[in-house]
PDB file of C-alpha atoms and ligand atoms in Angstrom:
ATOM      1  CA  UNK K   1     -36.102 -73.624  76.136  1.00 84.00           C
ATOM      2  CA  UNK K   2     -33.367 -72.227  75.453  1.00 90.00           C
ATOM      3  CA  UNK K   3     -33.940 -71.492  71.638  1.00 88.00           C
ATOM      4  CA  UNK K   4     -36.857 -69.424  72.295  1.00 92.00           C
ATOM      5  CA  UNK K   5     -35.999 -67.568  75.323  1.00 96.00           C
ATOM      6  CA  UNK K   6     -32.781 -66.688  73.244  1.00 97.00           C
ATOM      7  CA  UNK K   7     -33.983 -66.112  70.252  1.00 95.00           C
ATOM      8  CA  UNK K   8     -32.701 -62.434  70.063  1.00 96.00           C
ATOM      9  CA  UNK K   9     -29.357 -64.340  70.795  1.00 98.00           C
ATOM     10  CA  UNK K  10     -27.293 -63.769  73.614  1.00 98.00           C
ATOM     11  CA  UNK K  11     -26.094 -60.358  74.378  1.00 98.00           C
ATOM     12  CA  UNK K  12     -25.423 -60.519  78.026  1.00 98.00           C
ATOM     13  CA  UNK K  13     -24.719 -62.747  80.562  1.00 98.00           C
ATOM     14  CA  UNK K  14     -27.879 -61.198  82.821  1.00 98.00           C
ATOM     15  CA  UNK K  15     -30.185 -62.903  80.733  1.00 98.00           C
ATOM     16  CA  UNK K  16     -28.955 -66.297  82.464  1.00 98.00           C
ATOM     17  CA  UNK K  17     -30.349 -67.487  85.025  1.00 97.00           C
ATOM     18  CA  UNK K  18     -28.830 -70.758  86.866  1.00 97.00           C
ATOM     19  CA  UNK K  19     -30.883 -73.118  84.048  1.00 97.00           C
ATOM     20  CA  UNK K  20     -30.002 -71.174  81.062  1.00 98.00           C
ATOM     21  CA  UNK K  21     -25.808 -71.861  82.545  1.00 98.00           C
ATOM     22  CA  UNK K  22     -26.350 -76.120  83.652  1.00 98.00           C
ATOM     23  CA  UNK K  23     -28.066 -76.074  80.267  1.00 98.00           C
ATOM     24  CA  UNK K  24     -25.807 -74.764  77.885  1.00 98.00           C
ATOM     25  CA  UNK K  25     -22.694 -75.712  80.089  1.00 98.00           C
ATOM     26  CA  UNK K  26     -23.809 -79.150  79.327  1.00 97.00           C
ATOM     27  CA  UNK K  27     -24.585 -78.461  75.468  1.00 97.00           C
ATOM     28  CA  UNK K  28     -20.863 -77.791  75.420  1.00 98.00           C
ATOM     29  CA  UNK K  29     -20.043 -80.643  77.794  1.00 97.00           C
ATOM     30  CA  UNK K  30     -21.187 -83.003  74.524  1.00 97.00           C
ATOM     31  CA  UNK K  31     -19.646 -80.987  71.758  1.00 97.00           C
ATOM     32  CA  UNK K  32     -15.977 -82.012  73.572  1.00 96.00           C
ATOM     33  CA  UNK K  33     -16.125 -85.837  72.555  1.00 91.00           C
ATOM     34  CA  UNK K  34     -17.903 -85.039  69.528  1.00 89.00           C
ATOM     35  CA  UNK K  35     -15.940 -85.114  66.324  1.00 80.00           C
ATOM     36  CA  UNK K  36     -17.335 -83.080  63.497  1.00 90.00           C
ATOM     37  CA  UNK K  37     -20.734 -83.084  62.296  1.00 94.00           C
ATOM     38  CA  UNK K  38     -23.544 -81.718  60.325  1.00 95.00           C
ATOM     39  CA  UNK K  39     -24.837 -80.175  62.147  1.00 96.00           C
ATOM     40  CA  UNK K  40     -25.679 -76.031  60.664  1.00 97.00           C
ATOM     41  CA  UNK K  41     -24.841 -77.249  56.904  1.00 96.00           C
ATOM     42  CA  UNK K  42     -25.960 -74.656  55.272  1.00 95.00           C
ATOM     43  CA  UNK K  43     -26.507 -72.629  57.911  1.00 98.00           C
ATOM     44  CA  UNK K  44     -24.099 -68.553  57.892  1.00 98.00           C
ATOM     45  CA  UNK K  45     -22.329 -67.273  60.216  1.00 98.00           C
ATOM     46  CA  UNK K  46     -21.385 -63.758  59.627  1.00 98.00           C
ATOM     47  CA  UNK K  47     -18.163 -62.295  62.501  1.00 98.00           C
ATOM     48  CA  UNK K  48     -18.808 -58.422  62.234  1.00 96.00           C
ATOM     49  CA  UNK K  49     -15.504 -57.561  64.366  1.00 96.00           C
ATOM     50  CA  UNK K  50     -15.207 -53.533  64.403  1.00 93.00           C
ATOM     51  CA  UNK K  51     -11.735 -54.289  67.228  1.00 93.00           C
ATOM     52  CA  UNK K  52      -9.480 -56.880  67.426  1.00 92.00           C
ATOM     53  CA  UNK K  53      -9.367 -60.591  68.221  1.00 92.00           C
ATOM     54  CA  UNK K  54      -7.638 -63.067  68.164  1.00 94.00           C
ATOM     55  CA  UNK K  55      -9.564 -66.292  70.158  1.00 96.00           C
ATOM     56  CA  UNK K  56     -12.859 -65.132  70.288  1.00 96.00           C
ATOM     57  CA  UNK K  57     -13.626 -64.407  66.351  1.00 97.00           C
ATOM     58  CA  UNK K  58     -10.907 -67.286  65.108  1.00 97.00           C
ATOM     59  CA  UNK K  59     -12.752 -69.279  67.669  1.00 98.00           C
ATOM     60  CA  UNK K  60     -16.310 -69.102  66.530  1.00 98.00           C
ATOM     61  CA  UNK K  61     -15.059 -69.564  63.284  1.00 98.00           C
ATOM     62  CA  UNK K  62     -13.552 -73.022  63.768  1.00 98.00           C
ATOM     63  CA  UNK K  63     -16.364 -74.185  65.711  1.00 98.00           C
ATOM     64  CA  UNK K  64     -19.316 -73.072  62.801  1.00 98.00           C
ATOM     65  CA  UNK K  65     -17.192 -75.310  60.134  1.00 98.00           C
ATOM     66  CA  UNK K  66     -16.816 -78.031  62.815  1.00 97.00           C
ATOM     67  CA  UNK K  67     -20.388 -77.779  62.337  1.00 97.00           C
ATOM     68  CA  UNK K  68     -21.006 -77.977  58.938  1.00 97.00           C
ATOM     69  CA  UNK K  69     -21.643 -73.699  58.496  1.00 98.00           C
ATOM     70  CA  UNK K  70     -20.269 -71.585  56.798  1.00 98.00           C
ATOM     71  CA  UNK K  71     -18.656 -67.804  58.028  1.00 98.00           C
ATOM     72  CA  UNK K  72     -18.333 -64.246  55.934  1.00 98.00           C
ATOM     73  CA  UNK K  73     -17.685 -61.208  57.598  1.00 95.00           C
ATOM     74  CA  UNK K  74     -15.204 -58.505  58.572  1.00 89.00           C
ATOM     75  CA  UNK K  75     -12.400 -58.027  60.476  1.00 88.00           C
ATOM     76  CA  UNK K  76     -11.971 -54.123  61.184  1.00 79.00           C
ATOM     77  CA  UNK K  77     -14.166 -51.404  60.416  1.00 69.00           C
ATOM     78  CA  UNK K  78     -11.972 -49.751  57.552  1.00 72.00           C
ATOM     79  CA  UNK K  79     -13.151 -51.904  55.829  1.00 69.00           C
ATOM     80  CA  UNK K  80     -16.912 -52.348  56.034  1.00 75.00           C
ATOM     81  CA  UNK K  81     -19.537 -49.383  55.289  1.00 76.00           C
ATOM     82  CA  UNK K  82     -19.539 -47.914  58.254  1.00 74.00           C
ATOM     83  CA  UNK K  83     -16.362 -46.127  57.416  1.00 74.00           C
ATOM     84  CA  UNK K  84     -18.066 -44.382  55.279  1.00 75.00           C
ATOM     85  CA  UNK K  85     -20.100 -43.135  57.375  1.00 77.00           C
ATOM     86  CA  UNK K  86     -22.943 -46.054  57.506  1.00 83.00           C
ATOM     87  CA  UNK K  87     -24.919 -46.550  60.934  1.00 87.00           C
ATOM     88  CA  UNK K  88     -24.699 -49.834  63.222  1.00 90.00           C
ATOM     89  CA  UNK K  89     -28.434 -50.313  62.468  1.00 93.00           C
ATOM     90  CA  UNK K  90     -28.335 -50.395  59.217  1.00 94.00           C
ATOM     91  CA  UNK K  91     -24.945 -52.377  58.879  1.00 93.00           C
ATOM     92  CA  UNK K  92     -26.796 -55.544  61.003  1.00 95.00           C
ATOM     93  CA  UNK K  93     -30.349 -54.982  58.654  1.00 96.00           C
ATOM     94  CA  UNK K  94     -28.589 -55.231  55.512  1.00 96.00           C
ATOM     95  CA  UNK K  95     -26.385 -58.106  57.150  1.00 97.00           C
ATOM     96  CA  UNK K  96     -29.514 -60.460  58.623  1.00 97.00           C
ATOM     97  CA  UNK K  97     -30.338 -60.781  54.944  1.00 98.00           C
ATOM     98  CA  UNK K  98     -27.131 -62.502  54.155  1.00 98.00           C
ATOM     99  CA  UNK K  99     -26.456 -65.030  57.148  1.00 98.00           C
ATOM    100  CA  UNK K 100     -28.830 -66.526  59.683  1.00 98.00           C
ATOM    101  CA  UNK K 101     -26.734 -65.768  62.638  1.00 98.00           C
ATOM    102  CA  UNK K 102     -24.656 -62.316  63.742  1.00 98.00           C
ATOM    103  CA  UNK K 103     -21.166 -62.270  66.059  1.00 98.00           C
ATOM    104  CA  UNK K 104     -20.555 -57.959  66.737  1.00 97.00           C
ATOM    105  CA  UNK K 105     -17.572 -57.152  68.498  1.00 97.00           C
ATOM    106  CA  UNK K 106     -18.219 -53.522  69.425  1.00 95.00           C
ATOM    107  CA  UNK K 107     -16.291 -50.356  71.075  1.00 93.00           C
ATOM    108  CA  UNK K 108     -19.415 -49.483  72.629  1.00 93.00           C
ATOM    109  CA  UNK K 109     -20.663 -50.691  74.412  1.00 94.00           C
ATOM    110  CA  UNK K 110     -24.598 -51.429  74.020  1.00 93.00           C
ATOM    111  CA  UNK K 111     -23.198 -51.958  70.482  1.00 94.00           C
ATOM    112  CA  UNK K 112     -24.786 -55.868  70.476  1.00 96.00           C
ATOM    113  CA  UNK K 113     -28.137 -54.905  72.150  1.00 96.00           C
ATOM    114  CA  UNK K 114     -28.472 -52.239  69.673  1.00 95.00           C
ATOM    115  CA  UNK K 115     -28.112 -54.669  67.323  1.00 96.00           C
ATOM    116  CA  UNK K 116     -30.311 -56.822  68.274  1.00 97.00           C
ATOM    117  CA  UNK K 117     -33.105 -54.377  68.181  1.00 96.00           C
ATOM    118  CA  UNK K 118     -32.664 -53.977  64.422  1.00 96.00           C
ATOM    119  CA  UNK K 119     -31.975 -57.638  63.893  1.00 96.00           C
ATOM    120  CA  UNK K 120     -34.627 -60.592  62.926  1.00 96.00           C
ATOM    121  CA  UNK K 121     -31.853 -63.420  63.806  1.00 97.00           C
ATOM    122  CA  UNK K 122     -29.790 -63.954  66.893  1.00 98.00           C
ATOM    123  CA  UNK K 123     -26.795 -61.490  67.679  1.00 98.00           C
ATOM    124  CA  UNK K 124     -24.194 -62.591  69.890  1.00 98.00           C
ATOM    125  CA  UNK K 125     -22.217 -59.997  71.852  1.00 98.00           C
ATOM    126  CA  UNK K 126     -18.152 -60.936  71.060  1.00 98.00           C
ATOM    127  CA  UNK K 127     -17.125 -58.231  73.371  1.00 98.00           C
ATOM    128  CA  UNK K 128     -18.947 -54.505  73.908  1.00 97.00           C
ATOM    129  CA  UNK K 129     -16.659 -51.766  75.112  1.00 96.00           C
ATOM    130  CA  UNK K 130     -15.815 -52.360  78.428  1.00 97.00           C
ATOM    131  CA  UNK K 131     -20.144 -52.973  79.564  1.00 97.00           C
ATOM    132  CA  UNK K 132     -19.327 -57.951  78.083  1.00 98.00           C
ATOM    133  CA  UNK K 133     -18.402 -60.686  77.214  1.00 98.00           C
ATOM    134  CA  UNK K 134     -20.498 -63.418  77.729  1.00 98.00           C
ATOM    135  CA  UNK K 135     -19.467 -66.109  75.435  1.00 98.00           C
ATOM    136  CA  UNK K 136     -16.089 -65.977  76.813  1.00 98.00           C
ATOM    137  CA  UNK K 137     -17.443 -66.155  80.549  1.00 98.00           C
ATOM    138  CA  UNK K 138     -19.768 -68.940  79.054  1.00 98.00           C
ATOM    139  CA  UNK K 139     -16.542 -70.768  78.240  1.00 98.00           C
ATOM    140  CA  UNK K 140     -14.354 -69.845  80.727  1.00 98.00           C
ATOM    141  CA  UNK K 141     -17.598 -71.331  83.622  1.00 98.00           C
ATOM    142  CA  UNK K 142     -17.202 -74.401  80.794  1.00 98.00           C
ATOM    143  CA  UNK K 143     -13.400 -74.522  81.877  1.00 98.00           C
ATOM    144  CA  UNK K 144     -13.573 -74.104  85.758  1.00 98.00           C
ATOM    145  CA  UNK K 145     -16.072 -76.866  86.255  1.00 98.00           C
ATOM    146  CA  UNK K 146     -14.355 -79.234  83.950  1.00 98.00           C
ATOM    147  CA  UNK K 147     -10.772 -79.041  84.768  1.00 97.00           C
ATOM    148  CA  UNK K 148     -11.901 -78.417  88.627  1.00 95.00           C
ATOM    149  CA  UNK K 149     -15.143 -81.006  88.755  1.00 94.00           C
ATOM    150  CA  UNK K 150     -17.064 -78.244  90.681  1.00 94.00           C
ATOM    151  CA  UNK K 151     -17.939 -74.236  91.128  1.00 95.00           C
ATOM    152  CA  UNK K 152     -20.555 -74.715  94.226  1.00 92.00           C
ATOM    153  CA  UNK K 153     -17.676 -74.227  97.682  1.00 95.00           C
ATOM    154  CA  UNK K 154     -14.684 -72.354  95.242  1.00 97.00           C
ATOM    155  CA  UNK K 155     -12.366 -69.624  96.305  1.00 98.00           C
ATOM    156  CA  UNK K 156     -12.186 -66.932  93.121  1.00 98.00           C
ATOM    157  CA  UNK K 157     -10.209 -64.385  92.496  1.00 98.00           C
ATOM    158  CA  UNK K 158     -11.099 -61.734  89.903  1.00 98.00           C
ATOM    159  CA  UNK K 159      -8.211 -59.645  89.483  1.00 98.00           C
ATOM    160  CA  UNK K 160      -6.402 -56.919  87.389  1.00 98.00           C
ATOM    161  CA  UNK K 161      -8.847 -54.794  85.162  1.00 98.00           C
ATOM    162  CA  UNK K 162     -11.816 -54.771  86.914  1.00 98.00           C
ATOM    163  CA  UNK K 163     -13.095 -51.891  85.574  1.00 98.00           C
ATOM    164  CA  UNK K 164     -13.348 -51.750  81.704  1.00 97.00           C
ATOM    165  CA  UNK K 165     -12.650 -55.458  81.569  1.00 98.00           C
ATOM    166  CA  UNK K 166     -15.678 -56.664  79.906  1.00 98.00           C
ATOM    167  CA  UNK K 167     -14.918 -60.588  80.619  1.00 98.00           C
ATOM    168  CA  UNK K 168     -14.435 -60.380  84.212  1.00 98.00           C
ATOM    169  CA  UNK K 169     -17.684 -57.949  84.422  1.00 98.00           C
ATOM    170  CA  UNK K 170     -19.653 -60.974  82.452  1.00 98.00           C
ATOM    171  CA  UNK K 171     -17.729 -63.339  84.157  1.00 98.00           C
ATOM    172  CA  UNK K 172     -19.067 -62.517  87.685  1.00 98.00           C
ATOM    173  CA  UNK K 173     -22.634 -61.852  86.436  1.00 98.00           C
ATOM    174  CA  UNK K 174     -23.171 -65.618  85.926  1.00 98.00           C
ATOM    175  CA  UNK K 175     -20.940 -66.424  89.026  1.00 98.00           C
ATOM    176  CA  UNK K 176     -23.770 -64.663  91.029  1.00 97.00           C
ATOM    177  CA  UNK K 177     -25.809 -67.506  90.190  1.00 97.00           C
ATOM    178  CA  UNK K 178     -23.893 -70.026  92.356  1.00 96.00           C
ATOM    179  CA  UNK K 179     -22.693 -70.290  95.670  1.00 95.00           C
ATOM    180  CA  UNK K 180     -19.241 -69.088  96.037  1.00 97.00           C
ATOM    181  CA  UNK K 181     -16.259 -66.634  97.388  1.00 97.00           C
ATOM    182  CA  UNK K 182     -15.452 -63.897  95.229  1.00 98.00           C
ATOM    183  CA  UNK K 183     -12.428 -61.909  95.735  1.00 98.00           C
ATOM    184  CA  UNK K 184     -12.136 -58.601  93.666  1.00 98.00           C
ATOM    185  CA  UNK K 185      -8.941 -57.987  93.952  1.00 98.00           C
ATOM    186  CA  UNK K 186      -7.130 -54.410  92.256  1.00 98.00           C
ATOM    187  CA  UNK K 187      -5.960 -52.067  92.578  1.00 97.00           C
ATOM    188  CA  UNK K 188      -7.895 -48.741  93.773  1.00 97.00           C
ATOM    189  CA  UNK K 189      -8.082 -46.802  90.313  1.00 96.00           C
ATOM    190  CA  UNK K 190      -9.630 -50.368  88.618  1.00 97.00           C
ATOM    191  CA  UNK K 191     -12.164 -51.780  90.899  1.00 98.00           C
ATOM    192  CA  UNK K 192     -15.598 -53.196  89.912  1.00 98.00           C
ATOM    193  CA  UNK K 193     -17.268 -49.952  88.640  1.00 97.00           C
ATOM    194  CA  UNK K 194     -20.295 -49.011  91.544  1.00 97.00           C
ATOM    195  CA  UNK K 195     -23.491 -50.340  88.688  1.00 95.00           C
ATOM    196  CA  UNK K 196     -21.085 -53.806  88.313  1.00 96.00           C
ATOM    197  CA  UNK K 197     -21.802 -54.551  92.226  1.00 97.00           C
ATOM    198  CA  UNK K 198     -24.795 -53.103  92.518  1.00 97.00           C
ATOM    199  CA  UNK K 199     -26.109 -55.426  90.196  1.00 96.00           C
ATOM    200  CA  UNK K 200     -23.726 -58.410  91.921  1.00 97.00           C
ATOM    201  CA  UNK K 201     -25.120 -56.828  95.556  1.00 96.00           C
ATOM    202  CA  UNK K 202     -28.719 -57.038  94.557  1.00 96.00           C
ATOM    203  CA  UNK K 203     -27.859 -60.951  93.597  1.00 95.00           C
ATOM    204  CA  UNK K 204     -26.436 -61.391  97.406  1.00 94.00           C
ATOM    205  CA  UNK K 205     -22.670 -61.997  95.898  1.00 93.00           C
ATOM    206  CA  UNK K 206     -20.515 -62.806  98.451  1.00 88.00           C
ATOM    207  CA  UNK K 207     -17.664 -61.403  97.766  1.00 97.00           C
ATOM    208  CA  UNK K 208     -14.135 -58.440  98.973  1.00 98.00           C
ATOM    209  CA  UNK K 209     -12.283 -56.507  97.543  1.00 98.00           C
ATOM    210  CA  UNK K 210      -8.744 -56.191  98.407  1.00 98.00           C
ATOM    211  CA  UNK K 211      -5.353 -54.772  96.370  1.00 98.00           C
ATOM    212  CA  UNK K 212      -2.208 -57.377  97.755  1.00 97.00           C
ATOM    213  CA  UNK K 213      -3.530 -60.791  95.480  1.00 97.00           C
ATOM    214  CA  UNK K 214      -0.091 -62.436  98.088  1.00 97.00           C
ATOM    215  CA  UNK K 215      -2.703 -62.173 100.814  1.00 96.00           C
ATOM    216  CA  UNK K 216      -5.214 -64.627  99.677  1.00 97.00           C
ATOM    217  CA  UNK K 217      -2.930 -66.699  97.375  1.00 98.00           C
ATOM    218  CA  UNK K 218      -2.913 -69.986  99.810  1.00 98.00           C
ATOM    219  CA  UNK K 219      -6.851 -70.455  99.874  1.00 98.00           C
ATOM    220  CA  UNK K 220      -7.704 -69.545  96.449  1.00 98.00           C
ATOM    221  CA  UNK K 221      -9.339 -71.632  93.610  1.00 98.00           C
ATOM    222  CA  UNK K 222      -8.657 -70.369  90.978  1.00 98.00           C
ATOM    223  CA  UNK K 223      -7.575 -66.565  90.486  1.00 98.00           C
ATOM    224  CA  UNK K 224      -8.581 -65.130  87.036  1.00 98.00           C
ATOM    225  CA  UNK K 225      -5.886 -62.248  85.786  1.00 98.00           C
ATOM    226  CA  UNK K 226      -6.559 -59.261  83.345  1.00 98.00           C
ATOM    227  CA  UNK K 227      -5.130 -57.720  81.231  1.00 97.00           C
ATOM    228  CA  UNK K 228      -4.575 -53.001  81.942  1.00 97.00           C
ATOM    229  CA  UNK K 229      -7.458 -52.401  78.995  1.00 95.00           C
ATOM    230  CA  UNK K 230      -5.175 -49.901  77.136  1.00 95.00           C
ATOM    231  CA  UNK K 231      -7.240 -48.874  74.590  1.00 94.00           C
ATOM    232  CA  UNK K 232     -10.568 -48.349  77.056  1.00 95.00           C
ATOM    233  CA  UNK K 233      -8.238 -45.301  79.417  1.00 95.00           C
ATOM    234  CA  UNK K 234      -9.016 -41.530  78.116  1.00 92.00           C
ATOM    235  CA  UNK K 235      -5.437 -40.363  79.716  1.00 93.00           C
ATOM    236  CA  UNK K 236      -2.670 -43.246  79.279  1.00 94.00           C
ATOM    237  CA  UNK K 237      -0.564 -41.092  81.805  1.00 94.00           C
ATOM    238  CA  UNK K 238      -3.713 -42.981  84.271  1.00 94.00           C
ATOM    239  CA  UNK K 239      -2.892 -46.550  82.012  1.00 95.00           C
ATOM    240  CA  UNK K 240       1.504 -45.641  82.584  1.00 94.00           C
ATOM    241  CA  UNK K 241       0.933 -45.897  86.369  1.00 94.00           C
ATOM    242  CA  UNK K 242      -1.839 -49.080  87.218  1.00 94.00           C
ATOM    243  CA  UNK K 243      -0.083 -51.030  83.323  1.00 94.00           C
ATOM    244  CA  UNK K 244       2.401 -52.771  85.563  1.00 93.00           C
ATOM    245  CA  UNK K 245       1.107 -53.383  88.332  1.00 94.00           C
ATOM    246  CA  UNK K 246       0.644 -56.968  89.238  1.00 97.00           C
ATOM    247  CA  UNK K 247       3.640 -59.800  87.648  1.00 97.00           C
ATOM    248  CA  UNK K 248       2.411 -63.364  88.611  1.00 98.00           C
ATOM    249  CA  UNK K 249       5.556 -65.063  88.753  1.00 97.00           C
ATOM    250  CA  UNK K 250       6.791 -68.822  88.610  1.00 98.00           C
ATOM    251  CA  UNK K 251       7.852 -68.898  91.999  1.00 97.00           C
ATOM    252  CA  UNK K 252       3.190 -67.015  93.913  1.00 98.00           C
ATOM    253  CA  UNK K 253       2.425 -70.932  93.106  1.00 98.00           C
ATOM    254  CA  UNK K 254       4.480 -71.856  95.878  1.00 97.00           C
ATOM    255  CA  UNK K 255       2.236 -70.518  97.658  1.00 95.00           C
ATOM    256  CA  UNK K 256      -0.522 -72.253  96.093  1.00 98.00           C
ATOM    257  CA  UNK K 257      -2.379 -75.038  96.678  1.00 97.00           C
ATOM    258  CA  UNK K 258      -2.072 -78.898  95.166  1.00 96.00           C
ATOM    259  CA  UNK K 259      -5.784 -77.747  93.080  1.00 96.00           C
ATOM    260  CA  UNK K 260      -4.958 -74.416  92.353  1.00 98.00           C
ATOM    261  CA  UNK K 261      -5.244 -73.637  88.442  1.00 98.00           C
ATOM    262  CA  UNK K 262      -4.600 -70.028  86.931  1.00 98.00           C
ATOM    263  CA  UNK K 263      -6.910 -68.798  83.525  1.00 98.00           C
ATOM    264  CA  UNK K 264      -6.979 -65.715  82.495  1.00 98.00           C
ATOM    265  CA  UNK K 265      -9.169 -64.616  78.778  1.00 98.00           C
ATOM    266  CA  UNK K 266      -5.790 -63.643  76.720  1.00 98.00           C
ATOM    267  CA  UNK K 267      -4.147 -61.929  75.162  1.00 97.00           C
ATOM    268  CA  UNK K 268      -1.426 -61.651  78.479  1.00 97.00           C
ATOM    269  CA  UNK K 269       0.990 -58.270  78.376  1.00 96.00           C
ATOM    270  CA  UNK K 270       3.362 -58.707  81.381  1.00 95.00           C
ATOM    271  CA  UNK K 271       0.902 -59.926  83.979  1.00 97.00           C
ATOM    272  CA  UNK K 272       1.643 -63.179  83.525  1.00 98.00           C
ATOM    273  CA  UNK K 273       5.473 -64.214  83.825  1.00 98.00           C
ATOM    274  CA  UNK K 274       5.909 -66.766  80.692  1.00 98.00           C
ATOM    275  CA  UNK K 275       7.985 -68.749  84.116  1.00 97.00           C
ATOM    276  CA  UNK K 276       4.685 -69.722  85.140  1.00 98.00           C
ATOM    277  CA  UNK K 277       3.485 -71.208  81.646  1.00 98.00           C
ATOM    278  CA  UNK K 278       4.613 -74.825  82.075  1.00 97.00           C
ATOM    279  CA  UNK K 279       3.106 -75.390  85.249  1.00 98.00           C
ATOM    280  CA  UNK K 280      -0.258 -77.462  85.367  1.00 97.00           C
ATOM    281  CA  UNK K 281      -1.119 -75.061  87.239  1.00 98.00           C
ATOM    282  CA  UNK K 282      -1.326 -72.554  84.583  1.00 98.00           C
ATOM    283  CA  UNK K 283      -4.493 -73.459  81.892  1.00 98.00           C
ATOM    284  CA  UNK K 284      -5.413 -70.698  80.413  1.00 98.00           C
ATOM    285  CA  UNK K 285      -4.421 -72.222  76.558  1.00 98.00           C
ATOM    286  CA  UNK K 286      -6.715 -74.885  77.772  1.00 98.00           C
ATOM    287  CA  UNK K 287      -9.090 -72.215  78.188  1.00 98.00           C
ATOM    288  CA  UNK K 288      -8.564 -71.095  74.728  1.00 98.00           C
ATOM    289  CA  UNK K 289      -9.395 -75.154  73.874  1.00 97.00           C
ATOM    290  CA  UNK K 290     -12.536 -75.087  75.827  1.00 98.00           C
ATOM    291  CA  UNK K 291     -13.973 -72.027  73.392  1.00 98.00           C
ATOM    292  CA  UNK K 292     -14.439 -74.057  70.673  1.00 98.00           C
ATOM    293  CA  UNK K 293     -17.221 -76.296  72.650  1.00 98.00           C
ATOM    294  CA  UNK K 294     -18.910 -73.973  74.240  1.00 98.00           C
ATOM    295  CA  UNK K 295     -19.210 -71.456  71.246  1.00 98.00           C
ATOM    296  CA  UNK K 296     -20.033 -74.390  68.965  1.00 98.00           C
ATOM    297  CA  UNK K 297     -23.145 -75.211  71.470  1.00 98.00           C
ATOM    298  CA  UNK K 298     -24.282 -71.934  71.068  1.00 98.00           C
ATOM    299  CA  UNK K 299     -23.622 -71.645  67.360  1.00 98.00           C
ATOM    300  CA  UNK K 300     -26.553 -74.563  67.593  1.00 98.00           C
ATOM    301  CA  UNK K 301     -28.701 -74.225  70.153  1.00 97.00           C
ATOM    302  CA  UNK K 302     -29.362 -70.945  68.182  1.00 98.00           C
ATOM    303  CA  UNK K 303     -29.401 -71.821  64.717  1.00 97.00           C
ATOM    304  CA  UNK K 304     -31.305 -74.881  65.790  1.00 86.00           C
ATOM    305  CA  UNK K 305     -34.404 -74.942  63.402  1.00 72.00           C
TER     306      UNK K 305
HETATM  307  C1  NCD H   1     -10.931 -60.376  75.936  1.00 55.14           C
HETATM  308  C2  NCD H   1     -11.500 -59.046  75.573  1.00 55.14           C
HETATM  309  O1  NCD H   1     -11.754 -58.446  74.076  1.00 55.14           O
HETATM  310  O2  NCD H   1     -12.326 -59.340  76.429  1.00 55.14           O
HETATM  311  N1  NCD H   1     -10.278 -60.960  75.463  1.00 55.14           N
HETATM  312  C3  NCD H   1     -10.555 -62.106  74.579  1.00 55.14           C
HETATM  313  O3  NCD H   1     -12.041 -61.891  73.855  1.00 55.14           O
HETATM  314  N2  NCD H   1     -10.522 -63.362  74.964  1.00 55.14           N
HETATM  315  C4  NCD H   1     -10.003 -59.927  76.509  1.00 55.14           C
HETATM  316  C5  NCD H   1      -8.879 -59.419  76.925  1.00 55.14           C
HETATM  317  O4  NCD H   1      -9.028 -58.342  75.473  1.00 55.14           O
HETATM  318  O5  NCD H   1      -7.627 -58.258  77.971  1.00 55.14           O
END
């Protein structure tokens, strides 16, 4: 049962086998057509965001309200006692007394995992440093399956900052449960880390690493672009070298299949030119919508009695 298996919460995409993914996608799909409900009436969600967020926090909060629940939280470490020197562990041991589930974003890669060790209530990882962002990956899969009809057999490009981008880490882990052809598209400096590739190889995922997306654009069904993660670079000169490495433009669309779809977790900086936005192939704003049904499904599963 999902509820029991995920009693600690949703920390990593590695927790999900194919059956779990199919189950939660089905629940997400059911939420698309559901109006507001009272499923989580009297429940309280705590959102602890130590890093900036627009979509993740607001969609979690909106999802909770749409399920009839309540939200407490803070949106910068500056206003919590962490600023005074309090540990994450003590913060979690406190907030769990005030809520039924905690959504947390933090710059440390192991933060959500650590929090789950100290909490008796479920923790949802809303982004842990360069590590993972599992609920984004679930909403990405919901977007792809709803908009492309299937996952199996697709040629999917993951492009941009594959080294520091947590969304692509979680998404590739989830995709390793499916029969898909993956193209990791990045400059050499921003390739997937070896430890991430080792994991995907163990799962026998089929992938290729390339630098020029134009070479394969005509065979892709899905291109998932990402921002170069400026805040993770130790040396900003290195960031300057790669920051404008890719810019997808409207004329690139001419070389794509009719059913091609362009996704991005957002925020986008310069990697997609705004002249692409009006194409029906550009579905990154639709993708933000799917955050609501997906997160409603996750919250409902974790907090239902
Ligand atoms: C992503 C994140 O925070 O990792 N944003 C999001 O949650 N939609 C992507 C990013 O910041 O580049």
